[in-house]
């Protein structure tokens, strides 16, 4: 059998996979450990993407792998709505204990972040008896049809897939980097109430505490409190979408903890199980109980392998001090970038290790072409970087929180050289 190469695999991929399934880099992973990946030709890459913020505990963490192997010897699937298992209940108990929501809470599991978001809509509509939803420009909530509607970016996520679901309305997201103030964002919500839907018909308002695909722009405590006030005044369910911000990425287990506001429902996914597919909705018990029996679930939802992995992730975060490590990583990267004093770099922003910076031209305007070149140059030097943002000019860093100081510094030096 001939030796695998990246090129031969790319040719096979092109023949059998649709063009709509894009890929950032023309290489195929063979092995990975912590914050490093090796392709099928033996080339090494430093991973500053982490599976799109999925690997806060790194590739192949030994404790997580061990727990999954133990579960493999027992069973891999029953479907939780057919025959339940203890790890599902244990994980729900743990998340209800840790989630920054007061009072009685309940949790339910799904497979993807989009599924979790979709089910918050079902729960909120069942609880309120209403249909309308408000999300935000630049927000990212997933690729299912409902989540495409919620997402506040057309190309490439919504283009050619319309019409979008009804009763979804987009408010402005306050981001000083984009010239949008909190006052303007709140005024846009009021305009929705005046021109598009009465607040008594709005079931939910959903927002990311830090926008992911939108460019890592941050909700401030003052804006979160304003949203909480609006939702309380009109009986609207407030949802914080923490699919990307959860499990230490921002320096706290949930980014919500930094806002001084409690949502009614919140989502979790990505780094929840260190790479195993599971997502969660956690919320106030009375709201979570609104759907009728059988109204929630899914064949693979709350897979037992992912449940035991998630329980191990929680232990690893505590034992290895990854919340504090997240803050150190974020501060280290931000200080390094600022010290470069490079005119191409603007708007360095971060909560913990959830960090992004913009690439701009000589006039200070977004430069998507230079951003793409930076990613390509970094890749050639052995560093995986991702971009995002409304103008495609933001570089986002999602390096595992378990990264060693030496590898982190090596990656930063590659950014410096690639610029």
Coordinates of C-alpha atoms in Angstrom, one line a residue:
X1 CA 0.0 0.0 0.0
X2 CA 1.4 3.4 -1.0
X3 CA 2.3 5.9 1.7
X4 CA -0.4 8.5 2.4
X5 CA 0.4 12.1 1.4
X6 CA -1.5 15.3 1.8
X7 CA -1.9 15.7 -1.9
X8 CA -3.2 12.2 -2.5
X9 CA -5.8 12.6 0.3
X10 CA -6.8 16.0 -1.1
X11 CA -7.5 14.4 -4.5
X12 CA -9.6 11.7 -2.9
X13 CA -11.4 14.4 -0.8
X14 CA -12.2 16.5 -3.8
X15 CA -13.9 13.5 -5.5
X16 CA -16.2 12.5 -2.7
X17 CA -16.9 15.6 -0.5
X18 CA -19.0 18.6 -1.5
X19 CA -17.5 22.0 -2.2
X20 CA -19.7 23.4 0.6
X21 CA -17.6 21.6 3.2
X22 CA -14.6 24.0 3.2
X23 CA -11.2 23.3 4.8
X24 CA -8.8 25.8 6.1
X25 CA -5.5 24.0 5.4
X26 CA -4.5 21.4 2.7
X27 CA -3.2 18.9 5.2
X28 CA -4.5 15.8 7.0
X29 CA -3.9 15.1 10.7
X30 CA -2.2 11.9 11.7
X31 CA -1.5 12.4 15.4
X32 CA -1.8 15.1 18.0
X33 CA -0.8 15.9 21.6
X34 CA -1.7 18.8 23.8
X35 CA -1.2 21.9 21.5
X36 CA 0.7 20.2 18.6
X37 CA -0.5 18.3 15.6
X38 CA 1.4 16.2 13.0
X39 CA 0.1 15.5 9.5
X40 CA 0.3 12.3 7.5
X41 CA 3.7 13.4 6.1
X42 CA 5.2 14.0 9.6
X43 CA 5.0 17.8 9.5
X44 CA 4.5 19.4 12.9
X45 CA 2.1 22.3 13.5
X46 CA 1.4 24.4 16.6
X47 CA -2.3 24.5 17.1
X48 CA -3.7 28.0 17.9
X49 CA -7.2 27.0 16.7
X50 CA -7.9 24.0 19.0
X51 CA -10.6 22.5 16.8
X52 CA -12.4 25.9 16.8
X53 CA -12.2 26.3 20.6
X54 CA -13.0 22.7 21.3
X55 CA -9.7 21.6 22.9
X56 CA -9.3 23.8 26.0
X57 CA -7.8 20.7 27.7
X58 CA -5.6 20.0 24.7
X59 CA -5.4 17.1 22.2
X60 CA -5.6 13.6 23.8
X61 CA -5.5 14.6 27.5
X62 CA -4.5 11.4 29.3
X63 CA -7.2 11.6 32.0
X64 CA -10.0 12.2 29.5
X65 CA -8.7 9.4 27.2
X66 CA -8.5 7.0 30.1
X67 CA -12.1 7.7 31.2
X68 CA -13.4 7.2 27.6
X69 CA -11.5 3.9 27.3
X70 CA -13.1 2.6 30.5
X71 CA -16.5 3.5 29.2
X72 CA -15.8 1.8 25.9
X73 CA -15.5 -1.5 27.7
X74 CA -19.0 -1.0 29.2
X75 CA -21.2 0.3 26.4
X76 CA -21.1 3.1 23.8
X77 CA -24.8 3.8 23.3
X78 CA -28.3 3.1 24.5
X79 CA -30.1 6.4 23.6
X80 CA -30.7 8.3 26.8
X81 CA -34.5 8.4 26.3
X82 CA -34.6 4.6 26.0
X83 CA -32.3 3.5 28.8
X84 CA -30.6 6.2 30.8
X85 CA -27.2 5.9 32.5
X86 CA -25.5 7.4 35.6
X87 CA -23.0 9.5 33.8
X88 CA -25.8 11.5 32.1
X89 CA -27.3 12.3 35.5
X90 CA -23.9 13.0 37.1
X91 CA -23.0 15.5 34.4
X92 CA -26.4 17.3 34.7
X93 CA -25.9 17.5 38.4
X94 CA -22.4 19.0 38.0
X95 CA -23.4 21.5 35.4
X96 CA -26.4 22.6 37.5
X97 CA -24.1 23.1 40.4
X98 CA -21.6 25.1 38.4
X99 CA -23.8 27.2 36.1
X100 CA -24.1 30.9 37.2
X101 CA -27.9 30.8 37.6
X102 CA -29.5 30.9 41.0
X103 CA -32.4 28.8 42.3
X104 CA -33.5 25.4 41.0
X105 CA -31.9 24.4 37.7
X106 CA -32.1 21.6 35.2
X107 CA -29.9 20.5 32.3
X108 CA -30.4 18.4 29.1
X109 CA -27.8 17.2 26.6
X110 CA -27.6 17.2 22.8
X111 CA -24.8 16.5 20.3
X112 CA -23.8 19.8 18.7
X113 CA -23.9 23.5 19.7
X114 CA -26.5 24.2 17.0
X115 CA -28.8 21.5 18.6
X116 CA -28.4 23.2 22.0
X117 CA -29.3 26.6 20.6
X118 CA -32.2 25.2 18.6
X119 CA -33.6 23.6 21.7
X120 CA -33.4 26.8 23.7
X121 CA -35.8 28.2 21.2
X122 CA -38.1 25.3 21.7
X123 CA -37.9 25.6 25.5
X124 CA -38.5 29.4 25.4
X125 CA -41.4 29.2 23.1
X126 CA -43.0 26.4 25.1
X127 CA -42.6 28.4 28.3
X128 CA -43.9 31.7 27.0
X129 CA -46.4 30.6 24.4
X130 CA -44.8 33.2 22.1
X131 CA -43.0 33.0 18.8
X132 CA -40.6 35.9 18.3
X133 CA -36.8 35.9 18.8
X134 CA -34.2 38.7 19.0
X135 CA -30.6 37.9 18.2
X136 CA -27.7 40.2 17.2
X137 CA -25.8 41.3 14.1
X138 CA -22.6 39.4 13.9
X139 CA -23.8 36.6 16.1
X140 CA -23.0 33.0 15.3
X141 CA -25.4 30.3 16.5
X142 CA -25.0 27.3 14.1
X143 CA -25.8 25.8 10.8
X144 CA -29.2 24.2 11.3
X145 CA -32.1 26.2 9.6
X146 CA -33.2 27.9 12.8
X147 CA -29.7 28.7 13.8
X148 CA -28.9 30.1 10.4
X149 CA -31.8 32.5 10.9
X150 CA -30.4 33.5 14.3
X151 CA -26.9 34.0 13.0
X152 CA -26.2 37.6 12.1
X153 CA -23.9 37.1 9.1
X154 CA -25.2 36.3 5.6
X155 CA -22.1 35.1 3.6
X156 CA -21.3 32.3 3.6
X157 CA -23.7 30.9 6.2
X158 CA -27.1 32.0 4.9
X159 CA -26.6 32.9 1.3
X160 CA -28.5 30.6 -1.1
X161 CA -30.3 28.8 1.8
X162 CA -33.4 31.0 2.2
X163 CA -36.0 31.8 3.1
X164 CA -35.0 31.9 6.8
X165 CA -37.4 31.0 9.6
X166 CA -39.9 33.7 10.5
X167 CA -40.1 35.8 13.6
X168 CA -36.4 36.3 14.0
X169 CA -35.2 39.9 14.4
X170 CA -31.6 41.2 14.6
X171 CA -30.5 44.0 16.8
X172 CA -27.1 45.8 16.7
X173 CA -24.3 44.3 18.8
X174 CA -22.3 47.0 20.6
X175 CA -18.7 46.9 19.6
X176 CA -16.5 50.0 19.8
X177 CA -14.1 48.4 17.2
X178 CA -17.0 48.5 14.7
X179 CA -18.3 51.9 15.8
X180 CA -21.5 50.7 17.5
X181 CA -22.3 52.0 20.9
X182 CA -24.4 50.4 23.6
X183 CA -26.9 53.2 23.2
X184 CA -27.2 52.5 19.5
X185 CA -27.7 48.8 20.2
X186 CA -30.4 49.4 22.8
X187 CA -32.1 51.8 20.4
X188 CA -32.1 49.1 17.7
X189 CA -34.0 46.8 20.1
X190 CA -36.6 49.5 20.7
X191 CA -36.9 50.0 16.9
X192 CA -37.6 46.3 16.6
X193 CA -40.4 46.6 19.2
X194 CA -41.8 49.6 17.3
X195 CA -41.5 48.5 13.7
X196 CA -41.4 44.7 13.6
X197 CA -42.8 42.8 16.6
X198 CA -44.5 43.8 19.9
X199 CA -42.5 42.7 23.0
X200 CA -45.5 40.7 24.2
X201 CA -44.9 38.4 21.2
X202 CA -41.2 37.9 21.8
X203 CA -40.3 34.6 23.4
X204 CA -36.5 34.9 23.7
X205 CA -33.5 37.1 23.3
X206 CA -30.2 35.3 22.6
X207 CA -26.7 36.7 22.7
X208 CA -23.1 35.4 22.9
X209 CA -21.2 36.9 25.9
X210 CA -18.3 37.2 23.5
X211 CA -19.1 36.9 19.8
X212 CA -17.2 34.0 18.1
X213 CA -17.4 34.2 14.3
X214 CA -18.4 37.8 14.7
X215 CA -14.9 38.8 15.8
X216 CA -14.6 38.2 19.6
X217 CA -16.4 41.4 20.5
X218 CA -17.4 41.4 24.1
X219 CA -20.7 42.1 25.9
X220 CA -20.1 44.5 28.8
X221 CA -21.7 44.1 32.2
X222 CA -23.7 47.3 31.6
X223 CA -25.2 46.0 28.3
X224 CA -25.9 42.6 29.9
X225 CA -27.8 44.4 32.7
X226 CA -29.7 46.4 30.2
X227 CA -30.8 43.3 28.3
X228 CA -31.8 41.6 31.6
X229 CA -34.0 44.7 32.5
X230 CA -35.7 44.6 29.1
X231 CA -36.4 40.9 29.3
X232 CA -37.7 41.2 32.9
X233 CA -40.0 44.0 31.9
X234 CA -41.5 42.1 29.0
X235 CA -41.4 38.5 30.2
X236 CA -38.8 37.5 27.6
X237 CA -36.5 34.6 28.2
X238 CA -32.8 35.8 28.2
X239 CA -30.4 33.2 26.7
X240 CA -26.6 33.4 26.8
X241 CA -25.1 31.3 24.1
X242 CA -21.9 29.9 25.6
X243 CA -21.1 27.3 23.0
X244 CA -17.7 28.8 22.4
X245 CA -17.0 30.8 25.6
X246 CA -17.6 28.0 28.1
X247 CA -15.2 25.9 30.1
X248 CA -12.4 28.2 30.8
X249 CA -11.8 30.0 27.5
X250 CA -12.5 33.4 28.9
X251 CA -10.8 32.9 32.3
X252 CA -13.9 31.7 34.2
X253 CA -15.8 28.4 33.7
X254 CA -18.5 30.4 32.0
X255 CA -18.1 33.9 30.5
X256 CA -21.5 34.8 32.1
X257 CA -19.7 34.9 35.5
X258 CA -18.0 38.1 34.5
X259 CA -21.2 40.0 33.6
X260 CA -23.0 40.2 36.9
X261 CA -26.2 39.1 35.2
X262 CA -28.0 35.7 35.3
X263 CA -29.6 34.4 32.1
X264 CA -32.7 32.2 32.1
X265 CA -31.1 29.6 29.8
X266 CA -27.6 29.1 28.7
X267 CA -25.9 26.8 26.2
X268 CA -22.6 24.9 26.4
X269 CA -20.7 22.8 23.9
X270 CA -17.2 22.8 22.2
X271 CA -14.8 22.4 25.1
X272 CA -17.4 20.8 27.3
X273 CA -16.0 17.3 26.6
X274 CA -12.5 17.9 25.3
X275 CA -13.3 17.0 21.7
X276 CA -16.1 14.4 22.2
X277 CA -19.5 15.6 20.7
X278 CA -21.9 16.8 23.3
X279 CA -23.7 20.0 24.1
X280 CA -25.9 21.2 26.9
X281 CA -28.8 23.5 27.8
X282 CA -28.9 24.6 31.4
X283 CA -31.6 26.8 32.9
X284 CA -34.2 27.7 35.4
X285 CA -36.1 24.5 36.3
X286 CA -39.6 26.0 35.7
X287 CA -38.5 27.1 32.2
X288 CA -36.7 23.9 31.4
X289 CA -39.8 21.9 32.3
X290 CA -42.0 23.7 29.8
X291 CA -41.8 21.2 26.9
X292 CA -43.9 18.1 27.1
X293 CA -42.4 14.7 27.6
X294 CA -40.8 13.6 24.3
X295 CA -40.4 17.2 23.2
X296 CA -36.7 17.2 23.9
X297 CA -34.0 14.6 23.0
X298 CA -32.2 13.0 20.1
X299 CA -30.8 9.6 19.2
X300 CA -27.2 10.5 20.1
X301 CA -27.9 13.2 22.6
X302 CA -25.8 12.9 25.7
X303 CA -23.7 10.1 24.4
X304 CA -22.1 8.1 27.3
X305 CA -18.5 8.5 26.0
X306 CA -19.0 12.2 25.8
X307 CA -20.6 12.3 29.3
X308 CA -17.7 10.7 31.0
X309 CA -15.3 12.8 29.0
X310 CA -17.1 16.0 30.2
X311 CA -16.9 14.9 33.8
X312 CA -13.1 14.3 33.3
X313 CA -12.8 17.8 31.7
X314 CA -14.2 19.4 34.8
X315 CA -11.7 17.6 37.0
X316 CA -8.8 18.6 34.7
X317 CA -9.8 22.3 34.7
X318 CA -9.8 22.3 38.5
X319 CA -6.7 20.1 39.1
X320 CA -4.5 21.9 36.5
X321 CA -5.7 25.4 37.4
X322 CA -6.8 26.1 33.8
X323 CA -9.0 29.1 34.7
X324 CA -6.0 31.0 36.0
X325 CA -3.9 29.6 33.2
X326 CA -6.4 31.1 30.7
X327 CA -5.9 34.5 32.1
X328 CA -2.1 34.2 31.9
X329 CA -2.2 33.0 28.3
X330 CA -4.4 35.9 27.3
X331 CA -2.3 38.5 29.0
X332 CA 0.9 36.9 27.5
X333 CA -0.4 37.0 24.0
X334 CA -1.8 40.5 24.3
X335 CA 1.4 41.9 25.7
X336 CA 3.5 40.2 23.0
X337 CA 1.3 41.6 20.2
X338 CA 1.3 45.1 21.8
X339 CA 5.1 45.1 22.1
X340 CA 5.4 44.4 18.4
X341 CA 4.1 48.0 17.8
X342 CA 3.1 46.9 14.3
X343 CA 0.8 49.3 12.4
X344 CA -1.0 46.3 10.8
X345 CA -2.2 45.2 14.2
X346 CA -5.2 46.9 15.8
X347 CA -7.9 46.4 18.4
X348 CA -6.2 43.7 20.5
X349 CA -9.0 42.4 22.7
X350 CA -9.5 39.4 25.0
X351 CA -11.2 37.8 27.9
X352 CA -8.8 35.2 29.3
X353 CA -7.4 33.3 26.4
X354 CA -10.3 34.2 24.1
X355 CA -8.3 36.7 22.1
X356 CA -8.5 38.4 18.7
X357 CA -6.8 41.2 16.9
X358 CA -7.6 43.0 13.7
X359 CA -5.3 43.4 10.6
X360 CA -5.6 46.8 9.0
X361 CA -4.1 48.7 6.1
X362 CA -2.1 51.9 6.1
X363 CA -5.4 53.9 6.5
X364 CA -6.5 51.8 9.5
X365 CA -9.2 50.0 7.4
X366 CA -9.9 46.3 7.6
X367 CA -7.5 44.3 5.4
X368 CA -8.9 40.9 4.7
X369 CA -6.3 40.2 2.0
X370 CA -3.4 40.8 4.4
X371 CA -5.2 38.7 7.0
X372 CA -5.4 35.8 4.6
X373 CA -1.7 36.2 3.8
X374 CA -0.8 36.2 7.5
X375 CA -2.7 32.9 8.0
X376 CA -0.9 31.4 5.0
X377 CA 2.5 32.6 6.1
X378 CA 2.0 31.3 9.6
X379 CA 0.8 27.9 8.2
X380 CA 4.0 27.7 6.1
X381 CA 6.0 28.2 9.2
X382 CA 4.1 25.6 11.2
X383 CA 1.3 27.6 13.0
X384 CA -2.4 27.1 12.6
X385 CA -4.3 30.4 12.9
X386 CA -8.0 31.2 12.3
X387 CA -9.7 34.4 11.1
X388 CA -13.2 35.7 11.7
X389 CA -15.1 39.0 11.9
X390 CA -17.6 40.9 9.9
X391 CA -14.8 42.1 7.5
X392 CA -12.8 38.9 7.6
X393 CA -9.8 40.8 9.1
X394 CA -9.7 39.5 12.6
X395 CA -7.2 36.8 13.7
X396 CA -8.6 34.7 16.6
X397 CA -6.5 32.7 19.0
X398 CA -8.0 29.6 20.6
X399 CA -4.9 27.8 21.8
X400 CA -5.4 24.9 24.3
X401 CA -5.1 26.2 27.9
X402 CA -2.7 23.3 28.5
X403 CA -0.1 24.7 26.1
X404 CA 3.4 24.9 27.5
X405 CA 5.2 28.2 27.8
X406 CA 7.8 27.2 25.3
X407 CA 5.3 26.1 22.6
X408 CA 3.2 29.3 23.2
X409 CA 6.2 31.5 22.8
X410 CA 7.2 29.5 19.6
X411 CA 3.8 30.2 18.1
X412 CA 4.0 33.9 19.0
X413 CA 7.4 34.2 17.3
X414 CA 5.9 32.6 14.2
X415 CA 3.2 35.3 14.2
X416 CA 5.9 38.0 14.4
X417 CA 7.8 36.4 11.6
X418 CA 4.7 35.9 9.4
X419 CA 3.7 39.6 9.7

